[in-house]
Short mmCIF file of C-alpha atoms in Angstrom, two decimals:
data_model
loop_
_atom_site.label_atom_id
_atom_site.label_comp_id
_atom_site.label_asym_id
_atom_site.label_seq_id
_atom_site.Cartn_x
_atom_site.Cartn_y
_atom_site.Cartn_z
CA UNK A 1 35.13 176.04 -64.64
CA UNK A 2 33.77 173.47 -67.20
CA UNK A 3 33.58 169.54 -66.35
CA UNK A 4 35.29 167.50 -69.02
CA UNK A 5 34.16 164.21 -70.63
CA UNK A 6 35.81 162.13 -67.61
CA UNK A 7 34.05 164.60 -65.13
CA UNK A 8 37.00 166.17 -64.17
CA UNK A 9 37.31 169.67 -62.76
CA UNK A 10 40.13 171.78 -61.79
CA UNK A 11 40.23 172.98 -58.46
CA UNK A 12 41.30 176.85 -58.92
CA UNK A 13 45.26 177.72 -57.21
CA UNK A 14 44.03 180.15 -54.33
CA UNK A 15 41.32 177.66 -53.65
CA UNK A 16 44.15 174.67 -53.51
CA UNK A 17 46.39 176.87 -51.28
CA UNK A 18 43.94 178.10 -48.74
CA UNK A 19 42.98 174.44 -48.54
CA UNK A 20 46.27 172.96 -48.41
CA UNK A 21 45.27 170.36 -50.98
CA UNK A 22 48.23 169.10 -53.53
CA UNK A 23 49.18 166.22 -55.51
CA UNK A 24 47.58 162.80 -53.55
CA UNK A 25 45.64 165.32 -51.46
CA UNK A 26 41.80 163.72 -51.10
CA UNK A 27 38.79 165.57 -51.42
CA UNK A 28 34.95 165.25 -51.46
CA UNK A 29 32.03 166.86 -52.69
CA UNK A 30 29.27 167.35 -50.51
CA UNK A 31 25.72 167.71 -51.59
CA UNK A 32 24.24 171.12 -49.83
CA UNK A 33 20.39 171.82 -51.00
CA UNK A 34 21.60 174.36 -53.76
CA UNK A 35 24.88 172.39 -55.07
CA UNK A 36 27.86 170.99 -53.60
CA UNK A 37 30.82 171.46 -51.47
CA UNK A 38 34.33 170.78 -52.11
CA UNK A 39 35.81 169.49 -48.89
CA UNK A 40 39.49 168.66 -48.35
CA UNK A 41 39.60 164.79 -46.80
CA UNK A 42 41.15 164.37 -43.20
CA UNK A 43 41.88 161.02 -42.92
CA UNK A 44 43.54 161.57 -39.78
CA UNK A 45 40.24 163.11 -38.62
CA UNK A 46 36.97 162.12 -37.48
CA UNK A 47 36.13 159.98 -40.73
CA UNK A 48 34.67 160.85 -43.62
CA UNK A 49 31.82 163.69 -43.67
CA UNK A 50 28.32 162.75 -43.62
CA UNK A 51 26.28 165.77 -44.68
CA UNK A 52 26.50 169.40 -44.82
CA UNK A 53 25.46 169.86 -41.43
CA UNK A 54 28.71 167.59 -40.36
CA UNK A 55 31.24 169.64 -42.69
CA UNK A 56 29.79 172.87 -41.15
CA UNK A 57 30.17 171.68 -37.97
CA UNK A 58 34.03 170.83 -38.49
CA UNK A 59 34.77 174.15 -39.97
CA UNK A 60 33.05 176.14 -37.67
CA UNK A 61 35.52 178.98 -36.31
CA UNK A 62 38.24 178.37 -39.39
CA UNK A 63 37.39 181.24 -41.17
CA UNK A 64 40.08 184.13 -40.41
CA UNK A 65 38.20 187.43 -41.44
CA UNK A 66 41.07 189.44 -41.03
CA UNK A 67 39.71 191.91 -38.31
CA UNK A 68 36.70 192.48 -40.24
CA UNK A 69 32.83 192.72 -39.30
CA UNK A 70 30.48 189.90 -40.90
CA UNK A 71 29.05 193.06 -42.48
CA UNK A 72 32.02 194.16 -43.91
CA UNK A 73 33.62 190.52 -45.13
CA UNK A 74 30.16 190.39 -46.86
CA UNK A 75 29.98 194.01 -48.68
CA UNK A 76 33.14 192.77 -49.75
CA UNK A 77 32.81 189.14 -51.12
CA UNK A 78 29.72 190.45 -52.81
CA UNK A 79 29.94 193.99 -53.13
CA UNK A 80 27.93 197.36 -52.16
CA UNK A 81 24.17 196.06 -51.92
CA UNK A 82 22.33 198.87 -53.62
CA UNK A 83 18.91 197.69 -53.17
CA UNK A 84 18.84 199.62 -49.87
CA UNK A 85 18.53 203.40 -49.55
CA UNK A 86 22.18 204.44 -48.37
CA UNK A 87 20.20 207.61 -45.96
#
């Protein structure tokens, strides 16, 4: 996605729905040491997130793999690694 003149982005659909985040919804970017985060804002919550390490913390356990294997949700978010021999 590009970032317009007003710095302005637009947060992709399946990203908004698996985030719950609509119209009035707050977010935050979080600085990680290669980029940033987008975070969805809890008010409700424990306050606002301090660092990576705090937004990793919170999430921690949220991510439904759907019965797969770290292995497997990883072949398939990035694909078949073929810099290994496949013996």
């Amino acid at each position: 996605m590009r970032v317009t003149e007003k710095g302005q982005v637009t947060i992709p659909k399946e990203i908004r729905d698996r985030l719950g985040i609509g119209p009035g919804s707050e977010v935050d970017f979080v600085a990680s040491g290669n980029g940033a985060l987008l975070v969805r804002v809890d008010r409700g919550a424990r306050g606002p997130i301090r660092d990576f390490d705090d937004w990793a913390e919170r999430v921690k356990g949220t991510l439904d793999l759907g019965g797969m294997t770290t292995d497997e949700y990883m072949e398939w978010l990035r694909g078949p690694r073929d810099d290994i021999d496949p013996r």
